[in-house]
Short mmCIF file of C-alpha atoms in Angstrom, two decimals:
data_model
loop_
_atom_site.label_atom_id
_atom_site.label_comp_id
_atom_site.label_asym_id
_atom_site.label_seq_id
_atom_site.Cartn_x
_atom_site.Cartn_y
_atom_site.Cartn_z
CA MET X 4 -14.52 10.42 5.22
CA GLY X 5 -15.55 11.07 1.68
CA ILE X 6 -16.08 8.27 -0.72
CA THR X 7 -18.50 5.71 0.68
CA LEU X 8 -17.78 1.95 0.59
CA GLU X 9 -20.42 1.36 -1.89
CA GLN X 10 -18.49 3.78 -4.31
CA ALA X 11 -15.31 2.61 -3.48
CA GLN X 12 -16.56 -1.44 -4.31
CA LYS X 13 -18.11 0.35 -7.80
CA ALA X 14 -14.76 1.78 -8.54
CA VAL X 15 -12.86 -1.45 -7.85
CA GLN X 16 -15.39 -3.45 -9.87
CA ALA X 17 -15.40 -1.20 -12.77
CA ALA X 18 -11.47 -1.10 -12.70
CA HIS X 19 -11.27 -5.17 -12.51
CA GLN X 20 -13.80 -5.21 -15.66
CA LYS X 21 -11.55 -3.07 -17.39
CA ALA X 22 -8.48 -5.33 -16.51
CA LEU X 23 -10.11 -8.57 -17.56
CA ALA X 24 -11.02 -6.70 -20.92
CA MET X 25 -7.19 -5.85 -21.36
CA GLY X 26 -5.98 -9.13 -20.37
CA VAL X 27 -3.79 -7.93 -17.52
CA LYS X 28 -3.54 -8.90 -13.82
CA MET X 29 -4.06 -5.79 -11.32
CA ASN X 30 -3.87 -5.02 -7.53
CA ILE X 31 -6.66 -2.18 -7.26
CA ALA X 32 -6.93 -0.25 -4.33
CA VAL X 33 -9.05 2.77 -3.17
CA VAL X 34 -8.47 4.88 -0.48
CA ASP X 35 -10.69 7.57 1.18
CA ALA X 36 -10.65 11.59 1.40
CA GLY X 37 -8.18 10.74 4.67
CA ALA X 38 -6.15 8.29 2.44
CA ASN X 39 -7.48 5.52 4.49
CA LEU X 40 -7.75 2.22 2.77
CA THR X 41 -11.56 1.68 1.59
CA ALA X 42 -11.30 -1.04 -0.79
CA PHE X 43 -9.03 -3.20 -2.37
CA ALA X 44 -8.91 -6.34 -4.86
CA ARG X 45 -6.08 -8.43 -6.13
CA MET X 46 -6.51 -10.22 -9.24
CA ASP X 47 -5.37 -13.78 -9.29
CA ASP X 48 -1.57 -14.42 -10.13
CA ALA X 49 -0.96 -10.67 -10.31
CA TRP X 50 2.45 -9.52 -9.08
CA LEU X 51 3.30 -9.73 -5.58
CA GLY X 52 5.30 -6.89 -5.37
CA SER X 53 2.26 -4.60 -6.84
CA LEU X 54 0.00 -4.90 -3.88
CA ASP X 55 2.17 -2.36 -2.00
CA ILE X 56 2.60 -0.26 -4.97
CA SER X 57 -1.16 -0.32 -5.97
CA ILE X 58 -2.30 1.08 -2.13
CA LYS X 59 1.02 3.75 -2.24
CA LYS X 60 -0.09 5.05 -5.41
CA ALA X 61 -3.89 5.50 -4.24
CA LYS X 62 -2.60 7.26 -1.14
CA THR X 63 -0.07 9.37 -2.85
CA ALA X 64 -2.67 10.31 -5.35
CA ARG X 65 -4.85 11.73 -2.40
CA PHE X 66 -1.59 13.00 -0.15
CA PHE X 67 -1.13 15.53 -2.94
CA ASP X 68 -4.21 15.76 -5.01
CA MET X 69 -2.88 14.64 -8.40
CA PRO X 70 -2.09 11.67 -10.53
CA THR X 71 0.86 10.14 -9.36
CA GLY X 72 2.49 10.33 -12.54
CA ASP X 73 2.45 14.29 -12.54
CA LEU X 74 4.26 14.24 -8.94
CA GLY X 75 6.85 11.86 -10.85
CA LYS X 76 7.80 14.24 -13.31
CA ALA X 77 8.84 16.89 -10.32
CA SER X 78 10.47 14.19 -8.43
CA GLN X 79 13.17 13.06 -10.94
CA PRO X 80 16.96 14.00 -10.76
CA GLY X 81 17.20 17.75 -10.78
CA GLY X 82 13.63 18.36 -10.45
CA PRO X 83 12.24 20.55 -7.66
CA LEU X 84 10.68 17.77 -5.40
CA TYR X 85 13.69 15.04 -6.10
CA ASN X 86 13.42 12.09 -4.10
CA ILE X 87 10.31 13.09 -2.37
CA GLU X 88 9.44 9.46 -2.47
CA HIS X 89 11.30 9.11 0.90
CA SER X 90 8.23 10.71 2.59
CA ASN X 91 5.03 9.13 4.29
CA GLY X 92 6.20 5.79 4.31
CA GLY X 93 7.21 5.40 0.90
CA LEU X 94 5.42 7.18 -1.96
CA ILE X 95 5.04 6.02 -5.59
CA THR X 96 5.27 8.79 -8.59
CA PHE X 97 4.63 7.10 -11.42
CA PRO X 98 1.44 6.44 -13.22
CA GLY X 99 -1.69 4.64 -11.86
CA GLY X 100 -2.69 6.69 -8.76
CA ILE X 101 -5.54 8.96 -9.64
CA PRO X 102 -7.77 11.13 -7.54
CA ILE X 103 -11.33 10.87 -7.32
CA LYS X 104 -13.83 13.91 -7.26
CA ASP X 105 -17.57 13.94 -6.35
CA GLY X 106 -20.25 16.45 -8.53
CA SER X 107 -18.74 19.45 -6.73
CA GLY X 108 -15.25 18.94 -7.54
CA THR X 109 -14.29 17.96 -4.18
CA ILE X 110 -11.49 14.97 -3.83
CA ILE X 111 -13.31 12.38 -2.24
CA GLY X 112 -10.75 9.75 -2.31
CA ALA X 113 -8.06 8.34 -5.22
CA ILE X 114 -7.97 4.89 -6.51
CA GLY X 115 -4.21 3.22 -7.37
CA VAL X 116 -3.77 0.23 -9.72
CA SER X 117 -0.46 -1.70 -10.16
CA GLY X 118 0.29 -5.10 -12.22
CA SER X 119 1.29 -4.44 -15.59
CA THR X 120 2.70 -1.27 -17.64
CA VAL X 121 2.63 1.95 -16.17
CA GLU X 122 0.35 2.73 -19.07
CA ASP X 123 -2.23 -0.17 -18.28
CA ASP X 124 -2.07 0.91 -14.90
CA HIS X 125 -3.33 4.26 -15.31
CA GLU X 126 -5.81 3.41 -17.97
CA VAL X 127 -7.20 0.70 -15.48
CA ALA X 128 -7.21 3.39 -12.57
CA GLU X 129 -8.93 5.48 -15.29
CA ALA X 130 -11.84 3.24 -15.71
CA GLY X 131 -12.23 2.91 -11.86
CA ARG X 132 -12.29 6.71 -11.29
CA GLN X 133 -15.12 7.43 -14.15
CA ALA X 134 -17.47 4.67 -12.38
CA VAL X 135 -17.73 7.01 -9.70
CA ALA X 136 -16.56 10.49 -10.24
CA GLY X 137 -19.05 13.33 -10.46
CA GLN X 138 -21.41 11.57 -8.24
CA MET E 10 17.68 22.29 23.63
CA GLY E 11 18.35 25.66 21.91
CA ILE E 12 14.98 27.23 21.02
CA THR E 13 12.41 27.96 23.31
CA LEU E 14 8.70 27.03 22.97
CA GLU E 15 8.18 30.89 22.94
CA GLN E 16 10.68 31.52 19.90
CA ALA E 17 9.38 28.31 17.99
CA GLN E 18 5.75 29.44 18.27
CA LYS E 19 7.08 32.94 17.22
CA ALA E 20 8.31 31.59 14.07
CA VAL E 21 5.04 29.42 13.25
CA GLN E 22 3.14 32.21 13.73
CA ALA E 23 4.84 34.53 11.37
CA ALA E 24 5.06 31.54 8.81
CA HIS E 25 1.29 31.40 9.05
CA GLN E 26 0.76 34.90 8.40
CA LYS E 27 3.13 34.65 5.75
CA ALA E 28 1.00 31.87 4.17
CA LEU E 29 -2.05 33.61 4.62
CA ALA E 30 -0.46 36.68 2.72
CA MET E 31 0.78 34.71 0.09
CA GLY E 32 -2.78 32.49 -0.60
CA VAL E 33 -1.01 29.53 0.43
CA LYS E 34 -1.78 26.42 2.76
CA MET E 35 1.04 24.75 4.42
CA ASN E 36 2.02 22.48 6.98
CA ILE E 37 4.52 24.23 9.33
CA ALA E 38 7.12 22.53 11.87
CA VAL E 39 9.92 23.58 13.94
CA VAL E 40 12.42 21.71 15.90
CA ASP E 41 14.87 22.31 18.53
CA ALA E 42 18.83 21.96 18.53
CA GLY E 43 18.21 18.30 18.93
CA ALA E 44 16.08 17.79 15.68
CA ASN E 45 12.84 17.49 18.26
CA LEU E 46 9.51 18.65 17.21
CA THR E 47 9.07 21.69 19.18
CA ALA E 48 5.86 23.45 17.77
CA PHE E 49 3.80 22.53 14.58
CA ALA E 50 0.62 23.95 12.81
CA ARG E 51 -0.91 22.68 9.82
CA MET E 52 -3.37 25.01 7.82
CA ASP E 53 -6.56 23.85 7.23
CA ASP E 54 -7.25 21.83 4.13
CA ALA E 55 -3.16 21.65 3.38
CA TRP E 56 -1.90 19.09 1.50
CA LEU E 57 -2.01 15.59 3.80
CA GLY E 58 1.32 14.60 2.11
CA SER E 59 2.89 17.59 3.63
CA LEU E 60 2.57 17.14 7.06
CA ASP E 61 5.43 14.63 7.04
CA ILE E 62 7.23 16.56 4.69
CA SER E 63 7.42 19.72 6.59
CA ILE E 64 8.48 17.71 9.79
CA LYS E 65 11.20 16.10 7.79
CA LYS E 66 12.40 19.08 6.41
CA ALA E 67 13.03 20.77 9.57
CA LYS E 68 14.90 17.89 10.94
CA THR E 69 16.76 17.45 7.66
CA ALA E 70 17.99 21.23 8.02
CA ARG E 71 19.17 20.61 11.77
CA PHE E 72 20.85 16.89 11.11
CA PHE E 73 22.96 18.44 8.67
CA ASP E 74 23.12 22.58 9.61
CA MET E 75 22.41 23.88 6.35
CA PRO E 76 19.04 24.45 4.33
CA THR E 77 17.57 21.73 2.97
CA GLY E 78 17.96 22.68 -1.06
CA ASP E 79 21.76 22.75 -0.39
CA LEU E 80 21.80 18.77 0.61
CA GLY E 81 19.68 17.99 -2.23
CA LYS E 82 22.38 19.95 -4.78
CA ALA E 83 24.88 17.08 -3.25
CA SER E 84 22.52 14.19 -3.12
CA GLN E 85 21.63 14.23 -6.88
CA PRO E 86 23.05 11.24 -9.20
CA GLY E 87 26.70 11.26 -9.35
CA GLY E 88 26.79 13.74 -6.70
CA PRO E 89 28.91 12.94 -3.31
CA LEU E 90 26.02 12.43 -1.29
CA TYR E 91 23.86 10.33 -3.83
CA ASN E 92 21.00 9.10 -2.24
CA ILE E 93 21.66 10.39 1.28
CA GLU E 94 17.90 10.35 1.62
CA HIS E 95 17.82 7.07 2.94
CA SER E 96 19.22 7.72 6.00
CA ASN E 97 17.58 8.69 9.34
CA GLY E 98 14.11 7.38 8.80
CA GLY E 99 13.83 9.56 5.66
CA LEU E 100 15.45 12.93 4.55
CA ILE E 101 13.67 15.71 2.18
CA THR E 102 16.49 17.34 0.67
CA PHE E 103 14.52 19.94 -1.79
CA PRO E 104 14.08 23.67 -0.43
CA GLY E 105 11.93 24.40 2.48
CA GLY E 106 13.76 23.92 5.53
CA ILE E 107 16.32 26.40 7.18
CA PRO E 108 18.39 26.02 10.15
CA ILE E 109 17.66 28.94 12.70
CA LYS E 110 20.56 30.62 14.52
CA ASP E 111 20.70 32.79 17.64
CA GLY E 112 22.66 36.15 18.14
CA SER E 113 25.79 34.66 18.33
CA GLY E 114 25.75 32.51 15.55
CA THR E 115 24.89 29.41 17.06
CA ILE E 116 22.21 27.02 15.52
CA ILE E 117 19.37 26.53 17.69
CA GLY E 118 16.94 24.82 15.80
CA ALA E 119 15.45 24.81 12.08
CA ILE E 120 12.01 25.41 10.49
CA GLY E 121 10.04 23.09 7.76
CA VAL E 122 7.74 24.25 5.57
CA SER E 123 5.57 22.20 2.85
CA GLY E 124 2.19 22.86 1.07
CA SER E 125 3.04 24.91 -2.55
CA THR E 126 6.08 25.04 -4.56
CA VAL E 127 9.65 24.59 -3.22
CA GLU E 128 9.90 28.27 -3.78
CA ASP E 129 6.89 29.15 -1.84
CA ASP E 130 7.89 26.47 0.76
CA HIS E 131 11.34 28.25 1.15
CA GLU E 132 10.11 31.76 1.35
CA VAL E 133 7.46 30.70 3.78
CA ALA E 134 10.04 29.36 6.03
CA GLU E 135 12.62 32.28 5.73
CA ALA E 136 9.85 34.34 7.07
CA GLY E 137 9.39 31.82 10.20
CA ARG E 138 13.22 32.04 10.71
CA GLN E 139 13.69 35.77 10.23
CA ALA E 140 11.15 36.07 13.07
CA VAL E 141 13.29 34.68 15.99
CA ALA E 142 16.89 34.45 14.41
CA GLY E 143 19.65 36.48 15.96
CA GLN E 144 18.11 36.54 19.31
CA MET T 2 -11.00 17.53 8.29
CA GLY T 3 -13.01 17.92 11.47
CA ILE T 4 -11.19 20.23 13.87
CA THR T 5 -9.78 23.80 12.55
CA LEU T 6 -6.30 25.00 13.19
CA GLU T 7 -7.78 27.87 15.46
CA GLN T 8 -9.84 25.33 17.21
CA ALA T 9 -6.29 22.74 17.82
CA GLN T 10 -3.83 25.88 18.67
CA LYS T 11 -6.82 27.13 21.43
CA ALA T 12 -6.54 23.43 22.54
CA VAL T 13 -3.04 23.22 22.72
CA GLN T 14 -2.91 26.90 24.45
CA ALA T 15 -5.18 26.10 27.35
CA ALA T 16 -3.42 22.89 27.84
CA HIS T 17 -0.56 24.85 28.28
CA GLN T 18 -1.52 27.33 30.97
CA LYS T 19 -3.14 24.24 32.53
CA ALA T 20 0.21 22.96 32.64
CA LEU T 21 2.15 25.99 33.54
CA ALA T 22 -0.39 26.37 36.79
CA MET T 23 0.13 22.94 37.62
CA GLY T 24 4.01 23.82 37.30
CA VAL T 25 4.37 20.40 35.01
CA LYS T 26 6.47 20.17 31.67
CA MET T 27 4.17 18.78 29.05
CA ASN T 28 4.34 17.84 25.09
CA ILE T 29 0.74 18.64 23.85
CA ALA T 30 -0.42 17.32 20.46
CA VAL T 31 -3.86 17.45 18.58
CA VAL T 32 -5.01 15.67 15.59
CA ASP T 33 -8.00 16.18 13.12
CA ALA T 34 -10.81 13.70 12.57
CA GLY T 35 -8.12 12.05 10.42
CA ALA T 36 -5.68 11.63 12.95
CA ASN T 37 -3.57 13.90 11.19
CA LEU T 38 -1.62 16.31 13.26
CA THR T 39 -2.73 19.61 13.52
CA ALA T 40 -0.88 21.40 16.23
CA PHE T 41 1.74 20.80 18.71
CA ALA T 42 3.80 22.20 21.19
CA ARG T 43 6.35 20.77 23.29
CA MET T 44 7.39 22.84 26.72
CA ASP T 45 11.00 23.99 27.39
CA ASP T 46 12.53 20.83 29.23
CA ALA T 47 9.87 18.41 29.00
CA TRP T 48 10.63 14.69 28.86
CA LEU T 49 12.45 13.70 25.46
CA GLY T 50 10.68 10.24 25.24
CA SER T 51 7.15 12.39 25.56
CA LEU T 52 7.00 13.84 22.41
CA ASP T 53 6.22 10.88 20.73
CA ILE T 54 3.98 9.36 23.19
CA SER T 55 1.56 12.59 23.55
CA ILE T 56 1.08 12.51 19.40
CA LYS T 57 0.52 8.58 19.64
CA LYS T 58 -1.86 9.08 22.42
CA ALA T 59 -3.80 11.62 20.41
CA LYS T 60 -4.01 9.29 17.47
CA THR T 61 -4.81 6.27 19.71
CA ALA T 62 -8.06 8.46 21.01
CA ARG T 63 -9.29 9.35 17.49
CA PHE T 64 -8.28 5.70 16.04
CA PHE T 65 -10.83 4.15 18.66
CA ASP T 66 -13.09 7.39 19.49
CA MET T 67 -12.38 7.04 23.37
CA PRO T 68 -10.10 8.00 26.21
CA THR T 69 -6.46 6.20 26.01
CA GLY T 70 -6.78 5.03 29.27
CA ASP T 71 -10.02 3.26 28.61
CA LEU T 72 -8.59 1.21 26.18
CA GLY T 73 -5.68 0.49 28.21
CA LYS T 74 -7.90 -1.39 30.47
CA ALA T 75 -8.82 -3.94 27.68
CA SER T 76 -5.51 -4.22 26.40
CA GLN T 77 -3.72 -5.75 29.84
CA PRO T 78 -2.72 -9.44 30.02
CA GLY T 79 -5.96 -11.54 30.02
CA GLY T 80 -8.26 -8.59 28.88
CA PRO T 81 -9.60 -8.83 25.71
CA LEU T 82 -7.71 -6.27 23.37
CA TYR T 83 -4.28 -7.55 24.97
CA ASN T 84 -1.40 -6.29 23.07
CA ILE T 85 -3.43 -3.97 20.49
CA GLU T 86 -0.56 -1.55 21.13
CA HIS T 87 1.59 -3.28 18.45
CA SER T 88 -1.46 -1.96 15.68
CA ASN T 89 -1.11 1.34 13.70
CA GLY T 90 2.74 1.84 13.91
CA GLY T 91 2.15 1.69 18.04
CA LEU T 92 -0.37 2.88 20.33
CA ILE T 93 -0.34 4.51 23.64
CA THR T 94 -3.08 2.94 25.76
CA PHE T 95 -2.76 4.94 29.32
CA PRO T 96 -4.27 8.06 30.20
CA GLY T 97 -3.44 11.57 28.33
CA GLY T 98 -5.40 10.99 25.41
CA ILE T 99 -8.74 12.33 25.01
CA PRO T 100 -11.24 12.68 22.25
CA ILE T 101 -12.98 16.32 21.20
CA LYS T 102 -16.48 16.51 20.28
CA ASP T 103 -18.27 19.36 18.59
CA GLY T 104 -21.85 20.63 19.72
CA SER T 105 -23.28 18.04 17.90
CA GLY T 106 -21.46 15.10 19.53
CA THR T 107 -19.44 14.58 16.34
CA ILE T 108 -15.73 13.76 17.18
CA ILE T 109 -13.67 16.64 15.43
CA GLY T 110 -10.01 15.37 16.53
CA ALA T 111 -8.61 14.47 19.77
CA ILE T 112 -5.76 16.08 21.94
CA GLY T 113 -2.62 13.91 23.76
CA VAL T 114 -0.59 15.25 26.39
CA SER T 115 2.63 13.56 28.07
CA GLY T 116 5.14 14.56 30.42
CA SER T 117 4.21 13.91 33.97
CA THR T 118 2.04 11.45 35.66
CA VAL T 119 -0.76 9.85 33.92
CA GLU T 120 -3.22 11.72 35.98
CA ASP T 121 -1.54 15.13 35.20
CA ASP T 122 -1.32 14.08 31.63
CA HIS T 123 -5.08 13.29 31.81
CA GLU T 124 -6.00 16.77 33.71
CA VAL T 125 -3.89 18.54 31.28
CA ALA T 126 -5.37 17.14 28.35
CA GLU T 127 -8.99 17.43 29.67
CA ALA T 128 -8.43 21.45 29.78
CA GLY T 129 -7.19 21.18 26.00
CA ARG T 130 -10.45 19.62 25.23
CA GLN T 131 -12.63 21.97 27.11
CA ALA T 132 -11.30 24.90 25.59
CA VAL T 133 -12.93 23.80 22.39
CA ALA T 134 -15.34 20.89 23.01
CA GLY T 135 -19.06 21.76 22.10
CA GLN T 136 -18.14 24.33 19.71
CA MET K 10 -1.69 -18.45 -3.83
CA GLY K 11 -4.64 -20.47 -2.45
CA ILE K 12 -7.86 -18.41 -2.20
CA THR K 13 -8.88 -16.77 -5.54
CA LEU K 14 -10.28 -13.17 -6.00
CA GLU K 15 -13.53 -14.64 -6.23
CA GLN K 16 -13.86 -16.48 -3.24
CA ALA K 17 -11.90 -13.61 -1.03
CA GLN K 18 -14.76 -11.20 -2.46
CA LYS K 19 -17.49 -13.56 -1.90
CA ALA K 20 -16.25 -13.92 2.17
CA VAL K 21 -15.81 -10.27 2.34
CA GLN K 22 -19.21 -9.32 1.26
CA ALA K 23 -20.88 -12.60 3.50
CA ALA K 24 -18.98 -10.78 6.38
CA HIS K 25 -20.61 -7.61 5.27
CA GLN K 26 -24.04 -8.60 5.23
CA LYS K 27 -23.41 -10.28 8.84
CA ALA K 28 -22.11 -6.81 9.96
CA LEU K 29 -24.94 -5.14 8.57
CA ALA K 30 -27.22 -7.65 10.64
CA MET K 31 -25.82 -6.96 13.55
CA GLY K 32 -25.66 -3.27 13.26
CA VAL K 33 -21.72 -3.24 13.52
CA LYS K 34 -19.22 -1.30 11.54
CA MET K 35 -15.96 -3.39 10.50
CA ASN K 36 -13.10 -3.54 8.66
CA ILE K 37 -12.69 -6.94 7.20
CA ALA K 38 -9.82 -8.20 5.48
CA VAL K 39 -8.62 -11.38 3.50
CA VAL K 40 -5.51 -12.88 2.74
CA ASP K 41 -4.59 -15.62 0.42
CA ALA K 42 -2.03 -18.68 1.45
CA GLY K 43 0.78 -16.40 1.22
CA ALA K 44 -0.66 -14.01 3.84
CA ASN K 45 -0.76 -11.57 1.04
CA LEU K 46 -3.83 -9.02 1.11
CA THR K 47 -6.78 -10.07 -1.68
CA ALA K 48 -9.73 -8.41 -0.96
CA PHE K 49 -10.35 -5.70 1.60
CA ALA K 50 -13.44 -3.48 2.74
CA ARG K 51 -13.90 -0.72 5.26
CA MET K 52 -17.38 -0.06 6.21
CA ASP K 53 -18.60 3.58 6.47
CA ASP K 54 -17.67 5.37 9.71
CA ALA K 55 -15.74 2.14 11.01
CA TRP K 56 -12.96 3.14 13.77
CA LEU K 57 -9.68 4.03 11.93
CA GLY K 58 -7.61 2.12 14.01
CA SER K 59 -9.58 -0.93 12.76
CA LEU K 60 -8.12 -0.78 9.55
CA ASP K 61 -4.71 -2.06 10.41
CA ILE K 62 -5.81 -4.43 12.94
CA SER K 63 -8.48 -6.29 10.40
CA ILE K 64 -5.35 -6.83 8.23
CA LYS K 65 -2.64 -7.84 10.77
CA LYS K 66 -5.39 -10.43 12.28
CA ALA K 67 -5.85 -11.71 8.99
CA LYS K 68 -2.26 -12.55 8.21
CA THR K 69 -1.40 -13.19 11.99
CA ALA K 70 -4.14 -16.29 11.57
CA ARG K 71 -2.33 -17.48 8.12
CA PHE K 72 1.36 -16.90 9.55
CA PHE K 73 0.37 -19.68 12.32
CA ASP K 74 -2.85 -21.46 10.71
CA MET K 75 -4.96 -20.89 14.13
CA PRO K 76 -7.15 -18.46 14.93
CA THR K 77 -6.05 -15.45 16.51
CA GLY K 78 -7.45 -16.00 19.59
CA ASP K 79 -5.90 -19.07 20.09
CA LEU K 80 -2.51 -17.47 19.64
CA GLY K 81 -3.16 -15.18 22.14
CA LYS K 82 -3.64 -17.66 24.94
CA ALA K 83 -0.05 -18.74 24.42
CA SER K 84 1.29 -14.74 24.26
CA GLN K 85 0.03 -13.89 27.77
CA PRO K 86 2.56 -13.16 30.50
CA GLY K 87 4.40 -16.37 31.42
CA GLY K 88 3.32 -18.25 28.56
CA PRO K 89 5.44 -19.99 26.28
CA LEU K 90 5.05 -17.44 23.24
CA TYR K 91 5.33 -14.38 25.47
CA ASN K 92 5.07 -11.25 23.51
CA ILE K 93 5.24 -12.80 20.05
CA GLU K 94 3.51 -9.66 18.73
CA HIS K 95 6.69 -8.26 18.11
CA SER K 96 7.31 -10.42 15.14
CA ASN K 97 6.24 -9.75 11.24
CA GLY K 98 5.89 -6.22 11.92
CA GLY K 99 3.22 -6.95 14.50
CA LEU K 100 0.52 -9.57 15.28
CA ILE K 101 -2.39 -9.41 16.56
CA THR K 102 -3.54 -11.81 18.81
CA PHE K 103 -7.26 -11.17 20.19
CA PRO K 104 -10.06 -12.95 18.28
CA GLY K 105 -11.32 -11.86 14.94
CA GLY K 106 -8.88 -13.48 12.67
CA ILE K 107 -9.55 -17.06 11.44
CA PRO K 108 -8.00 -19.43 8.55
CA ILE K 109 -9.80 -20.40 5.40
CA LYS K 110 -9.47 -24.56 4.42
CA ASP K 111 -10.68 -25.73 0.86
CA GLY K 112 -12.78 -28.95 0.46
CA SER K 113 -9.36 -31.01 1.49
CA GLY K 114 -8.53 -29.41 4.97
CA THR K 115 -5.78 -27.23 2.94
CA ILE K 116 -5.60 -23.74 4.43
CA ILE K 117 -6.14 -21.15 1.58
CA GLY K 118 -6.06 -18.21 3.26
CA ALA K 119 -7.66 -16.22 6.13
CA ILE K 120 -10.03 -13.56 7.22
CA GLY K 121 -9.56 -10.67 9.55
CA VAL K 122 -12.47 -8.25 11.05
CA SER K 123 -12.20 -5.62 13.10
CA GLY K 124 -14.50 -2.94 14.62
CA SER K 125 -16.73 -3.96 17.32
CA THR K 126 -15.73 -6.37 20.47
CA VAL K 127 -13.92 -9.21 19.92
CA GLU K 128 -16.62 -11.51 20.26
CA ASP K 129 -18.54 -9.71 17.45
CA ASP K 130 -15.23 -9.69 15.19
CA HIS K 131 -15.00 -13.29 15.30
CA GLU K 132 -18.68 -13.79 14.50
CA VAL K 133 -18.23 -11.92 11.78
CA ALA K 134 -15.16 -13.22 10.57
CA GLU K 135 -16.49 -16.66 11.12
CA ALA K 136 -19.71 -15.41 8.80
CA GLY K 137 -16.86 -14.80 6.12
CA ARG K 138 -15.10 -18.25 6.59
CA GLN K 139 -18.29 -20.16 6.17
CA ALA K 140 -18.94 -18.53 2.95
CA VAL K 141 -16.04 -20.23 0.98
CA ALA K 142 -14.75 -22.85 3.29
CA GLY K 143 -14.73 -26.49 2.23
CA GLN K 144 -14.95 -25.30 -1.42
#
């Protein structure tokens, strides 16, 4: 459904290369249009706790078709979606998850990255996304 | 228990019609007085993540016999029910879930809607509720 | 993904009519090609425990693209898939879940029924499937 | 812990190539010595339900340091480990999961494969194991 394994592995590889260049240790997950895990890589010595977070970021980005950080802005105390994280078996709503679109703008999957600061996570996810977006 | 399948389907249909009129794509769930799912409809291309949220909204509204948004006011940091969302396998406490009462004021079930802004979600849920309330 | 809400509701309605004709009380669930719940109906006074079973039957039929009873033959003690039911958050592998194909033979979703004997469950599910298959 | 990402990806790639040669569509998972997912690939159009099973097979093989099919012999009715599948969030005890050892015989991880018959699953897992074992 949506992204192919070849595309998903290309996204993981690009994110991996970016992480190596930045000197960070990441968990990198790509899900398809059905939010099913399609490709995954855990860099040596990356945080153990980031494994689950990377997968949840990718799923969250596809569940709501937006970057995870955007959802997090609305889920703060007093915000309209406060504590939405309790749905779908657990969401992660800080940056590091980004939808992936094909050339026609259709969402074909999403990438989620976790292992460093949320800024780093997002930057690595973005590198993965760009490697396959618009195809 | 409480709402009949005929009533539940009438509520789903009314909410569905309202959503079509508003141009939004919703997941619509109705539970009975025992908080058991009774009728459900997922509009084509509605957010994947809203499926679980719509059911949790309907259950939450019946679990505490109040609109989900009312519960959310009390679950904020510093509030009396802070993080109540951790109970019952996950609650959703922002607007979009509303109890349904019969003609005598007895709660017979609840409706939960998710797929757009919380204001839209509530409006669509309200349309479903009105189609069967007071009967 | 796959089956439309209109098709899913048509399948639920046909299964419901069949159940009424047979004098049985059923829970009827239809999932799309991504195994996401798309339409659901719980007949008045149907077994409470059958709600979850009907949804799990529909999901199981799509997870492995075969009638649930076929999977159950392989999951018996000594069989090649013994205790496969522990995967995917819980499978149901006795009859009552059937994949739904379109006119080209592509699986577009599945229907799951629970509330009576497994023979009755399967017969009602089959009525729902036939109402939309091949379209 | 144990297997490196480079080794895990090599195992996934070898299993993928074997699956292509056999004409089967597999989910392929590799976990490290801590039973944490390290690399994963889901071939296009592989069974949705096999995703979770492939990961559970890899984990089960490392949890008990033996091929999953060996554990399944002991978990049958009347056997010493009857229904051990209920532990650890769900085990899969039919063939397709195999521990991976380094040159000194130390277990560094495990591979789990799901998507066809258990014989095929085991054969593809074995191809992945051999690509990195003894190093």
